[in-house]
Short mmCIF file of the C-alpha atoms (twelve columns), coordinates in Angstrom:
data_MODEL
# 
_entry.id   MODEL 
# 
loop_
_atom_site.group_PDB 
_atom_site.id 
_atom_site.type_symbol 
_atom_site.label_atom_id 
_atom_site.label_alt_id 
_atom_site.label_comp_id 
_atom_site.label_asym_id 
_atom_site.label_seq_id 
_atom_site.Cartn_x 
_atom_site.Cartn_y 
_atom_site.Cartn_z 
_atom_site.pdbx_PDB_model_num 
ATOM 1   C CA . MET A 1   -5.122  17.227  -2.520  1 
ATOM 2   C CA . PRO A 2   -8.297  18.097  -1.245  1 
ATOM 3   C CA . ALA A 3   -10.057 22.013  -1.424  1 
ATOM 4   C CA . HIS A 4   -9.015  22.947  2.117   1 
ATOM 5   C CA . ASP A 5   -5.488  22.745  3.989   1 
ATOM 6   C CA . GLY A 6   -6.673  20.711  6.912   1 
ATOM 7   C CA . HIS A 7   -6.749  24.073  8.745   1 
ATOM 8   C CA . THR A 8   -9.839  25.026  7.821   1 
ATOM 9   C CA . ASP A 9   -13.287 25.175  8.343   1 
ATOM 10  C CA . ALA A 10  -15.639 23.129  5.971   1 
ATOM 11  C CA . GLY A 11  -18.158 26.402  5.953   1 
ATOM 12  C CA . CYS A 12  -15.426 28.521  5.073   1 
ATOM 13  C CA . THR A 13  -16.565 31.446  3.137   1 
ATOM 14  C CA . ASP A 14  -13.215 33.148  2.214   1 
ATOM 15  C CA . PRO A 15  -13.026 33.777  -1.358  1 
ATOM 16  C CA . LEU A 16  -9.637  33.133  -2.115  1 
ATOM 17  C CA . MET A 17  -11.184 29.512  -1.571  1 
ATOM 18  C CA . LYS A 18  -13.780 29.911  -4.072  1 
ATOM 19  C CA . THR A 19  -11.480 31.244  -6.599  1 
ATOM 20  C CA . SER A 20  -10.389 28.510  -8.918  1 
ATOM 21  C CA . ALA A 21  -7.679  27.907  -10.160 1 
ATOM 22  C CA . ALA A 22  -8.237  25.865  -13.739 1 
ATOM 23  C CA . HIS A 23  -7.302  28.265  -15.919 1 
ATOM 24  C CA . LEU A 24  -3.290  27.855  -14.092 1 
ATOM 25  C CA . ARG A 25  -1.182  26.336  -15.936 1 
ATOM 26  C CA . ILE A 26  1.523   25.293  -13.131 1 
ATOM 27  C CA . PRO A 27  4.100   22.949  -15.117 1 
ATOM 28  C CA . GLN A 28  4.224   19.158  -14.648 1 
ATOM 29  C CA . PRO A 29  7.569   16.905  -13.417 1 
ATOM 30  C CA . ARG A 30  8.334   14.859  -16.153 1 
ATOM 31  C CA . ARG A 31  6.997   11.424  -14.828 1 
ATOM 32  C CA . GLU A 32  8.998   8.836   -14.432 1 
ATOM 33  C CA . GLN A 33  8.492   5.483   -16.147 1 
ATOM 34  C CA . PRO A 34  8.537   2.501   -13.668 1 
ATOM 35  C CA . HIS A 35  11.935  0.704   -13.487 1 
ATOM 36  C CA . LEU A 36  13.770  -2.386  -12.567 1 
ATOM 37  C CA . THR A 37  16.333  -0.930  -9.270  1 
ATOM 38  C CA . GLN A 38  19.190  -3.646  -8.102  1 
ATOM 39  C CA . LEU A 39  19.283  -3.871  -4.382  1 
ATOM 40  C CA . ASP A 40  22.157  -4.543  -3.691  1 
ATOM 41  C CA . SER A 41  25.715  -6.267  -5.298  1 
ATOM 42  C CA . GLY A 42  23.279  -9.697  -5.234  1 
ATOM 43  C CA . SER A 43  20.212  -10.627 -7.013  1 
ATOM 44  C CA . ALA A 44  16.991  -8.708  -5.421  1 
ATOM 45  C CA . TYR A 45  15.179  -5.644  -6.936  1 
ATOM 46  C CA . ALA A 46  12.808  -3.243  -6.294  1 
ATOM 47  C CA . TYR A 47  9.996   -2.773  -9.118  1 
ATOM 48  C CA . LEU A 48  9.527   0.753   -8.698  1 
ATOM 49  C CA . GLN A 49  5.991   2.374   -10.322 1 
ATOM 50  C CA . PRO A 50  7.089   5.892   -8.950  1 
ATOM 51  C CA . GLN A 51  3.745   7.769   -10.452 1 
ATOM 52  C CA . GLY A 52  2.090   6.164   -7.193  1 
ATOM 53  C CA . GLY A 53  -1.193  7.162   -6.132  1 
ATOM 54  C CA . TRP A 54  -4.410  4.860   -5.837  1 
ATOM 55  C CA . CYS A 55  -3.902  1.829   -7.825  1 
ATOM 56  C CA . VAL A 56  -0.402  2.244   -8.187  1 
ATOM 57  C CA . SER A 57  1.575   -0.429  -6.496  1 
ATOM 58  C CA . ASN A 58  5.564   -1.345  -6.381  1 
ATOM 59  C CA . ALA A 59  7.162   -5.517  -6.729  1 
ATOM 60  C CA . GLY A 60  9.629   -7.363  -5.808  1 
ATOM 61  C CA . VAL A 61  11.830  -9.115  -8.037  1 
ATOM 62  C CA . LEU A 62  14.729  -11.839 -6.929  1 
ATOM 63  C CA . ILE A 63  16.124  -13.443 -9.252  1 
ATOM 64  C CA . GLY A 64  17.790  -17.346 -9.053  1 
ATOM 65  C CA . GLU A 65  20.119  -19.975 -10.548 1 
ATOM 66  C CA . ASP A 66  17.545  -21.057 -12.327 1 
ATOM 67  C CA . SER A 67  14.243  -18.847 -11.605 1 
ATOM 68  C CA . VAL A 68  12.089  -15.952 -10.748 1 
ATOM 69  C CA . THR A 69  10.530  -14.719 -7.693  1 
ATOM 70  C CA . LEU A 70  8.338   -11.943 -8.014  1 
ATOM 71  C CA . ILE A 71  6.633   -10.198 -4.261  1 
ATOM 72  C CA . ASP A 72  3.221   -8.859  -5.760  1 
ATOM 73  C CA . CYS A 73  2.682   -8.014  -9.607  1 
ATOM 74  C CA . THR A 74  1.025   -4.755  -9.788  1 
ATOM 75  C CA . ALA A 75  -3.012  -4.272  -10.839 1 
ATOM 76  C CA . THR A 76  -3.417  -5.004  -13.841 1 
ATOM 77  C CA . PRO A 77  -2.524  -6.899  -16.859 1 
ATOM 78  C CA . ALA A 78  -1.231  -4.603  -19.125 1 
ATOM 79  C CA . SER A 79  1.393   -2.734  -15.950 1 
ATOM 80  C CA . ALA A 80  2.439   -6.587  -15.676 1 
ATOM 81  C CA . ARG A 81  3.295   -7.138  -18.918 1 
ATOM 82  C CA . GLN A 82  5.226   -4.260  -18.698 1 
ATOM 83  C CA . LEU A 83  7.619   -5.341  -15.089 1 
ATOM 84  C CA . LEU A 84  7.863   -8.572  -17.235 1 
ATOM 85  C CA . ALA A 85  9.101   -7.005  -19.751 1 
ATOM 86  C CA . ARG A 86  12.145  -5.371  -17.632 1 
ATOM 87  C CA . ILE A 87  12.632  -8.600  -16.300 1 
ATOM 88  C CA . ARG A 88  13.247  -10.117 -19.700 1 
ATOM 89  C CA . GLU A 89  15.926  -7.297  -19.798 1 
ATOM 90  C CA . ARG A 90  17.842  -8.856  -16.985 1 
ATOM 91  C CA . THR A 91  16.908  -12.358 -17.324 1 
ATOM 92  C CA . GLN A 92  14.723  -15.408 -19.860 1 
ATOM 93  C CA . ARG A 93  15.008  -17.400 -16.295 1 
ATOM 94  C CA . PRO A 94  10.980  -18.448 -15.583 1 
ATOM 95  C CA . ILE A 95  8.713   -16.324 -13.728 1 
ATOM 96  C CA . ALA A 96  8.474   -20.143 -10.916 1 
ATOM 97  C CA . ARG A 97  6.779   -18.363 -7.888  1 
ATOM 98  C CA . LEU A 98  4.389   -15.285 -6.951  1 
ATOM 99  C CA . VAL A 99  4.415   -14.202 -3.430  1 
ATOM 100 C CA . ILE A 100 1.236   -11.978 -2.712  1 
ATOM 101 C CA . THR A 101 1.759   -9.544  0.597   1 
ATOM 102 C CA . HIS A 102 -1.794  -9.106  0.699   1 
ATOM 103 C CA . HIS A 103 -4.989  -9.299  -1.134  1 
ATOM 104 C CA . HIS A 104 -5.931  -5.697  -2.804  1 
ATOM 105 C CA . GLY A 105 -6.018  -6.231  -6.012  1 
ATOM 106 C CA . ASP A 106 -3.480  -2.949  -7.175  1 
ATOM 107 C CA . HIS A 107 -1.001  -5.758  -6.011  1 
ATOM 108 C CA . HIS A 108 -1.620  -9.663  -7.324  1 
ATOM 109 C CA . PHE A 109 -4.943  -8.360  -10.842 1 
ATOM 110 C CA . GLY A 110 -1.803  -8.829  -13.044 1 
ATOM 111 C CA . ALA A 111 -0.828  -12.125 -11.793 1 
ATOM 112 C CA . SER A 112 -3.057  -13.724 -14.883 1 
ATOM 113 C CA . ALA A 113 0.813   -12.306 -16.987 1 
ATOM 114 C CA . PHE A 114 2.393   -14.988 -15.147 1 
ATOM 115 C CA . PRO A 115 0.545   -17.965 -15.924 1 
ATOM 116 C CA . GLY A 116 2.914   -20.408 -14.617 1 
ATOM 117 C CA . ALA A 117 3.916   -19.117 -11.279 1 
ATOM 118 C CA . THR A 118 3.081   -20.469 -7.783  1 
ATOM 119 C CA . VAL A 119 0.814   -18.453 -6.220  1 
ATOM 120 C CA . ILE A 120 1.795   -18.137 -2.471  1 
ATOM 121 C CA . ALA A 121 0.260   -16.495 0.421   1 
ATOM 122 C CA . HIS A 122 -1.332  -15.505 3.865   1 
ATOM 123 C CA . GLU A 123 -4.197  -18.130 4.139   1 
ATOM 124 C CA . HIS A 124 -6.021  -14.600 5.019   1 
ATOM 125 C CA . THR A 125 -4.989  -13.394 1.961   1 
ATOM 126 C CA . ARG A 126 -7.139  -16.074 -0.060  1 
ATOM 127 C CA . GLU A 127 -10.272 -15.898 1.595   1 
ATOM 128 C CA . ALA A 128 -10.415 -12.092 1.068   1 
ATOM 129 C CA . VAL A 129 -9.718  -13.053 -2.770  1 
ATOM 130 C CA . LEU A 130 -12.037 -14.989 -3.379  1 
ATOM 131 C CA . ARG A 131 -14.439 -12.507 -0.638  1 
ATOM 132 C CA . ASP A 132 -13.802 -9.653  -2.532  1 
ATOM 133 C CA . GLY A 133 -13.113 -10.611 -6.083  1 
ATOM 134 C CA . VAL A 134 -12.633 -8.192  -9.030  1 
ATOM 135 C CA . ASP A 135 -13.310 -5.236  -6.516  1 
ATOM 136 C CA . LEU A 136 -11.238 -2.551  -7.590  1 
ATOM 137 C CA . PRO A 137 -12.980 -1.486  -10.828 1 
ATOM 138 C CA . THR A 138 -16.487 -0.760  -8.603  1 
ATOM 139 C CA . ILE A 139 -14.558 2.258   -7.459  1 
ATOM 140 C CA . TRP A 140 -12.482 3.025   -10.091 1 
ATOM 141 C CA . PRO A 141 -14.841 2.674   -13.554 1 
ATOM 142 C CA . GLU A 142 -13.303 4.994   -15.564 1 
ATOM 143 C CA . ALA A 143 -9.772  3.550   -14.984 1 
ATOM 144 C CA . ASN A 144 -8.467  1.032   -17.989 1 
ATOM 145 C CA . TRP A 145 -8.285  -1.843  -15.721 1 
ATOM 146 C CA . GLY A 146 -7.886  -4.336  -18.695 1 
ATOM 147 C CA . GLN A 147 -9.469  -7.986  -19.114 1 
ATOM 148 C CA . ILE A 148 -8.324  -9.151  -15.011 1 
ATOM 149 C CA . THR A 149 -8.355  -12.664 -14.288 1 
ATOM 150 C CA . LEU A 150 -8.537  -13.401 -11.050 1 
ATOM 151 C CA . THR A 151 -5.323  -15.894 -9.871  1 
ATOM 152 C CA . PRO A 152 -6.385  -17.100 -6.075  1 
ATOM 153 C CA . PRO A 153 -3.099  -18.504 -4.271  1 
ATOM 154 C CA . THR A 154 -2.295  -21.629 -4.336  1 
ATOM 155 C CA . LEU A 155 -0.413  -22.545 -1.538  1 
ATOM 156 C CA . THR A 156 -0.809  -20.826 1.601   1 
ATOM 157 C CA . PHE A 157 0.902   -20.614 5.509   1 
ATOM 158 C CA . THR A 158 0.231   -18.993 8.630   1 
ATOM 159 C CA . ASP A 159 2.550   -17.536 10.073  1 
ATOM 160 C CA . ARG A 160 6.506   -18.042 8.711   1 
ATOM 161 C CA . THR A 161 7.786   -19.712 5.768   1 
ATOM 162 C CA . THR A 162 11.066  -19.995 3.629   1 
ATOM 163 C CA . LEU A 163 11.335  -19.742 0.695   1 
ATOM 164 C CA . HIS A 164 15.448  -20.713 -0.863  1 
ATOM 165 C CA . THR A 165 15.772  -19.511 -4.593  1 
ATOM 166 C CA . GLY A 166 18.755  -20.457 -6.044  1 
ATOM 167 C CA . GLY A 167 21.334  -20.077 -2.455  1 
ATOM 168 C CA . GLN A 168 19.020  -16.483 -1.386  1 
ATOM 169 C CA . GLN A 169 17.452  -17.340 1.663   1 
ATOM 170 C CA . ALA A 170 13.636  -15.394 1.863   1 
ATOM 171 C CA . GLU A 171 11.743  -15.460 4.977   1 
ATOM 172 C CA . LEU A 172 7.657   -14.614 4.390   1 
ATOM 173 C CA . LEU A 173 6.642   -13.471 8.254   1 
ATOM 174 C CA . HIS A 174 2.379   -12.447 9.050   1 
ATOM 175 C CA . PHE A 175 3.075   -10.615 12.942  1 
ATOM 176 C CA . GLY A 176 -0.954  -10.016 12.572  1 
ATOM 177 C CA . PRO A 177 -3.610  -8.099  11.489  1 
ATOM 178 C CA . ALA A 178 -1.732  -4.345  9.984   1 
ATOM 179 C CA . HIS A 179 -3.025  -2.753  6.084   1 
ATOM 180 C CA . THR A 180 -4.997  -5.900  6.102   1 
ATOM 181 C CA . THR A 181 -5.408  -9.394  8.099   1 
ATOM 182 C CA . GLY A 182 -3.302  -11.621 6.105   1 
ATOM 183 C CA . ASP A 183 -0.522  -8.761  5.154   1 
ATOM 184 C CA . VAL A 184 3.252   -10.823 4.384   1 
ATOM 185 C CA . VAL A 185 5.908   -9.670  4.038   1 
ATOM 186 C CA . VAL A 186 9.227   -11.229 2.525   1 
ATOM 187 C CA . TRP A 187 13.055  -10.471 4.696   1 
ATOM 188 C CA . LEU A 188 16.374  -10.988 2.900   1 
ATOM 189 C CA . PRO A 189 18.676  -11.426 6.342   1 
ATOM 190 C CA . GLU A 190 21.472  -12.324 5.184   1 
ATOM 191 C CA . ARG A 191 21.207  -8.900  3.129   1 
ATOM 192 C CA . GLY A 192 19.157  -6.372  5.259   1 
ATOM 193 C CA . ILE A 193 16.351  -5.872  2.810   1 
ATOM 194 C CA . LEU A 194 13.019  -6.048  3.281   1 
ATOM 195 C CA . TYR A 195 10.308  -5.619  1.063   1 
ATOM 196 C CA . THR A 196 7.076   -4.463  3.081   1 
ATOM 197 C CA . GLY A 197 4.687   -4.748  0.738   1 
ATOM 198 C CA . ASP A 198 1.942   -2.039  2.333   1 
ATOM 199 C CA . LEU A 199 3.038   -2.610  5.650   1 
ATOM 200 C CA . THR A 200 4.738   0.544   4.983   1 
ATOM 201 C CA . PHE A 201 4.496   3.867   2.606   1 
ATOM 202 C CA . SER A 202 7.217   6.100   1.594   1 
ATOM 203 C CA . GLY A 203 6.587   9.530   1.314   1 
ATOM 204 C CA . VAL A 204 2.981   8.716   0.843   1 
ATOM 205 C CA . THR A 205 -0.571  8.645   3.270   1 
ATOM 206 C CA . PRO A 206 -0.587  5.138   5.238   1 
ATOM 207 C CA . PHE A 207 -3.813  3.278   4.202   1 
ATOM 208 C CA . VAL A 208 -4.937  0.573   7.158   1 
ATOM 209 C CA . PHE A 209 -9.025  1.321   6.787   1 
ATOM 210 C CA . MET A 210 -9.185  -3.116  6.034   1 
ATOM 211 C CA . GLY A 211 -6.864  -3.701  9.103   1 
ATOM 212 C CA . SER A 212 -6.015  -1.971  11.913  1 
ATOM 213 C CA . VAL A 213 -4.570  1.094   13.616  1 
ATOM 214 C CA . ARG A 214 -3.795  -0.699  16.598  1 
ATOM 215 C CA . GLY A 215 -2.111  -4.031  15.131  1 
ATOM 216 C CA . SER A 216 -0.003  -1.933  12.681  1 
ATOM 217 C CA . LEU A 217 1.495   0.141   15.409  1 
ATOM 218 C CA . GLN A 218 2.242   -3.805  17.040  1 
ATOM 219 C CA . VAL A 219 3.328   -4.993  13.405  1 
ATOM 220 C CA . LEU A 220 6.027   -2.173  12.994  1 
ATOM 221 C CA . GLY A 221 7.770   -2.793  16.169  1 
ATOM 222 C CA . LYS A 222 8.538   -5.636  15.042  1 
ATOM 223 C CA . LEU A 223 9.817   -4.728  11.285  1 
ATOM 224 C CA . LYS A 224 11.583  -2.317  13.117  1 
ATOM 225 C CA . ALA A 225 13.689  -5.242  15.497  1 
ATOM 226 C CA . LEU A 226 14.338  -7.122  11.690  1 
ATOM 227 C CA . GLY A 227 17.338  -4.137  11.145  1 
ATOM 228 C CA . ALA A 228 16.469  -4.039  7.569   1 
ATOM 229 C CA . GLU A 229 18.798  -1.785  5.777   1 
ATOM 230 C CA . ARG A 230 16.625  -1.624  2.649   1 
ATOM 231 C CA . ILE A 231 13.160  -1.202  2.690   1 
ATOM 232 C CA . VAL A 232 10.794  -1.545  -0.581  1 
ATOM 233 C CA . SER A 233 7.227   -0.544  0.468   1 
ATOM 234 C CA . GLY A 234 3.860   -1.106  -1.604  1 
ATOM 235 C CA . HIS A 235 3.780   2.364   -2.262  1 
ATOM 236 C CA . GLY A 236 6.841   5.030   -2.871  1 
ATOM 237 C CA . PRO A 237 10.527  5.330   -3.543  1 
ATOM 238 C CA . ILE A 238 13.004  2.691   -1.405  1 
ATOM 239 C CA . ALA A 239 14.182  4.177   2.227   1 
ATOM 240 C CA . ASP A 240 15.838  3.268   4.774   1 
ATOM 241 C CA . ALA A 241 14.720  2.165   8.397   1 
ATOM 242 C CA . ARG A 242 13.294  5.801   9.216   1 
ATOM 243 C CA . VAL A 243 10.760  4.662   6.736   1 
ATOM 244 C CA . ILE A 244 9.022   2.713   9.557   1 
ATOM 245 C CA . GLU A 245 9.639   5.180   12.064  1 
ATOM 246 C CA . GLU A 246 7.290   8.188   10.106  1 
ATOM 247 C CA . ASN A 247 4.555   5.298   9.780   1 
ATOM 248 C CA . VAL A 248 4.535   5.067   13.889  1 
ATOM 249 C CA . GLU A 249 4.430   8.794   13.675  1 
ATOM 250 C CA . TYR A 250 1.685   9.229   11.361  1 
ATOM 251 C CA . LEU A 251 -0.014  6.571   12.881  1 
ATOM 252 C CA . ARG A 252 -0.127  7.569   16.553  1 
ATOM 253 C CA . TRP A 253 -1.436  10.631  15.750  1 
ATOM 254 C CA . VAL A 254 -4.389  9.008   13.655  1 
ATOM 255 C CA . GLN A 255 -5.378  7.357   17.818  1 
ATOM 256 C CA . GLN A 256 -4.430  11.064  19.315  1 
ATOM 257 C CA . LEU A 257 -7.157  12.797  16.549  1 
ATOM 258 C CA . ALA A 258 -9.597  9.873   16.963  1 
ATOM 259 C CA . ARG A 259 -9.917  10.108  20.875  1 
ATOM 260 C CA . ASP A 260 -9.787  14.182  20.896  1 
ATOM 261 C CA . GLY A 261 -13.058 13.168  17.651  1 
ATOM 262 C CA . ALA A 262 -14.622 10.813  19.966  1 
ATOM 263 C CA . THR A 263 -14.740 12.776  23.403  1 
ATOM 264 C CA . ALA A 264 -15.550 15.542  21.236  1 
ATOM 265 C CA . GLY A 265 -18.143 13.627  19.790  1 
ATOM 266 C CA . TRP A 266 -17.008 14.325  15.257  1 
ATOM 267 C CA . GLU A 267 -17.074 11.554  13.584  1 
ATOM 268 C CA . PRO A 268 -14.447 10.513  11.618  1 
ATOM 269 C CA . LEU A 269 -15.408 13.299  8.809   1 
ATOM 270 C CA . GLU A 270 -15.705 15.864  10.695  1 
ATOM 271 C CA . ALA A 271 -12.515 14.841  13.132  1 
ATOM 272 C CA . ALA A 272 -10.600 14.919  9.870   1 
ATOM 273 C CA . LEU A 273 -11.708 18.551  8.100   1 
ATOM 274 C CA . ARG A 274 -10.892 19.698  11.613  1 
ATOM 275 C CA . ALA A 275 -7.729  17.417  11.625  1 
ATOM 276 C CA . ASP A 276 -4.347  20.196  11.340  1 
ATOM 277 C CA . LEU A 277 -2.295  17.248  8.480   1 
ATOM 278 C CA . GLY A 278 0.737   19.521  9.906   1 
ATOM 279 C CA . PRO A 279 3.546   17.756  9.171   1 
ATOM 280 C CA . PHE A 280 1.981   14.535  7.026   1 
ATOM 281 C CA . SER A 281 0.722   17.921  4.977   1 
ATOM 282 C CA . HIS A 282 2.662   17.368  1.865   1 
ATOM 283 C CA . TRP A 283 1.670   13.371  1.254   1 
ATOM 284 C CA . PRO A 284 -0.254  11.859  -1.409  1 
ATOM 285 C CA . GLU A 285 -3.713  10.597  -0.381  1 
ATOM 286 C CA . PRO A 286 -4.649  12.451  2.436   1 
ATOM 287 C CA . GLU A 287 -8.169  11.361  1.830   1 
ATOM 288 C CA . ARG A 288 -6.557  8.316   3.791   1 
ATOM 289 C CA . LEU A 289 -7.122  10.512  7.354   1 
ATOM 290 C CA . VAL A 290 -10.415 9.460   6.790   1 
ATOM 291 C CA . GLY A 291 -10.683 6.250   6.458   1 
ATOM 292 C CA . ASN A 292 -8.105  5.550   9.239   1 
ATOM 293 C CA . LEU A 293 -9.989  7.864   11.569  1 
ATOM 294 C CA . HIS A 294 -13.291 4.816   11.010  1 
ATOM 295 C CA . ARG A 295 -10.727 2.113   11.991  1 
ATOM 296 C CA . ALA A 296 -9.303  3.959   14.682  1 
ATOM 297 C CA . TYR A 297 -13.347 4.721   15.914  1 
ATOM 298 C CA . ALA A 298 -13.675 1.417   15.841  1 
ATOM 299 C CA . GLU A 299 -11.259 0.115   17.979  1 
ATOM 300 C CA . LEU A 300 -11.626 2.790   20.175  1 
ATOM 301 C CA . GLY A 301 -15.595 0.848   20.355  1 
ATOM 302 C CA . GLY A 302 -13.911 -2.294  21.611  1 
ATOM 303 C CA . LEU A 303 -13.865 -3.933  17.775  1 
ATOM 304 C CA . PRO A 304 -11.409 -6.802  17.388  1 
ATOM 305 C CA . LEU A 305 -8.318  -5.784  14.815  1 
ATOM 306 C CA . GLY A 306 -8.878  -6.454  11.790  1 
ATOM 307 C CA . HIS A 307 -13.215 -6.424  12.220  1 
ATOM 308 C CA . HIS A 308 -14.978 -6.250  8.390   1 
ATOM 309 C CA . LEU A 309 -15.954 -2.233  8.553   1 
ATOM 310 C CA . PRO A 310 -18.423 -1.498  5.490   1 
ATOM 311 C CA . VAL A 311 -16.629 -0.325  2.909   1 
ATOM 312 C CA . GLY A 312 -19.207 2.100   1.200   1 
ATOM 313 C CA . ALA A 313 -19.129 4.746   4.162   1 
ATOM 314 C CA . ALA A 314 -15.759 5.349   4.407   1 
ATOM 315 C CA . VAL A 315 -15.170 5.798   0.424   1 
ATOM 316 C CA . LYS A 316 -17.810 8.133   0.607   1 
ATOM 317 C CA . ASP A 317 -16.476 9.723   3.645   1 
ATOM 318 C CA . MET A 318 -12.953 10.244  1.803   1 
ATOM 319 C CA . VAL A 319 -14.865 11.276  -1.463  1 
ATOM 320 C CA . ALA A 320 -15.977 14.350  0.970   1 
ATOM 321 C CA . PHE A 321 -12.706 15.081  2.712   1 
ATOM 322 C CA . ASN A 322 -11.361 15.203  -0.662  1 
ATOM 323 C CA . GLY A 323 -13.662 18.155  -1.904  1 
ATOM 324 C CA . GLY A 324 -16.179 16.033  -3.441  1 
ATOM 325 C CA . LYS A 325 -14.072 14.798  -6.018  1 
ATOM 326 C CA . PRO A 326 -12.956 10.874  -6.224  1 
ATOM 327 C CA . MET A 327 -9.660  9.121   -5.023  1 
ATOM 328 C CA . THR A 328 -7.370  9.530   -8.320  1 
ATOM 329 C CA . CYS A 329 -6.631  6.636   -9.819  1 
ATOM 330 C CA . THR A 330 -3.492  6.378   -12.172 1 
ATOM 331 C CA . ILE A 331 -3.114  3.101   -13.692 1 
# 
């Protein structure tokens, strides 16, 4: 969490704010291990990594009659092998397909652990994977990434396609720029199960810097219309449709902050530092607000949805919001 609480002035001289808490020994809850959770009486699972945070994502597993389809595959070969080990506790069927929900490496850098799988994604995701390469280690060089072999999608589509996996129908849907420009959800209409990737964050601060605030709100409306009963987000616990409303509420708040900040002549960082985080103050990774404001300001300035923005300036501002501490990658 940042050193401020969302209310404080960046120049605060309150001595309490200067008191180090490093000497305090606050008991920490035991970290829950990554695990597979069965979503219904069928063969749809969520692979949850409860520690969450930057670089740590969830995945989905669909066990068909003769093969397995993955939905994302974690950030490193080592964590992907852990995912495979959990699958092997339930089935020895081959991993035939891997659906990548978007191009961020925390969702697909582990793909080399599944060498026989056909990698499926939106066409913009393939373009972005090839453009960005193995980029996350440049932001978090201290993290234990291991030897990452980039595995770009080999099968792409534009708006929608359908997988039939052993009597299980899975619709792959793209609704436009949102978290990124190539987001895909996996919808199991007969079972009311929706894997959203990072179109929703469950109990975690959303991040739309590489996509669109306005586009995200439009897409979230379309996700709500699907009527899903169980939603697996890219980060955070399994939820119901309320997670969509929570993300909508947050992004509308970001838009209002951007309008107010632009009117006052504040840069995104200053607008974030002055903000009252209110109902969102308990969500991890609050520094993402600054990146989201960079995107919201760009849209106020008339840039197209999903227009590429420089990453360096946003990362620098997020670190500043975080009290000068680098963002935490917990792989």
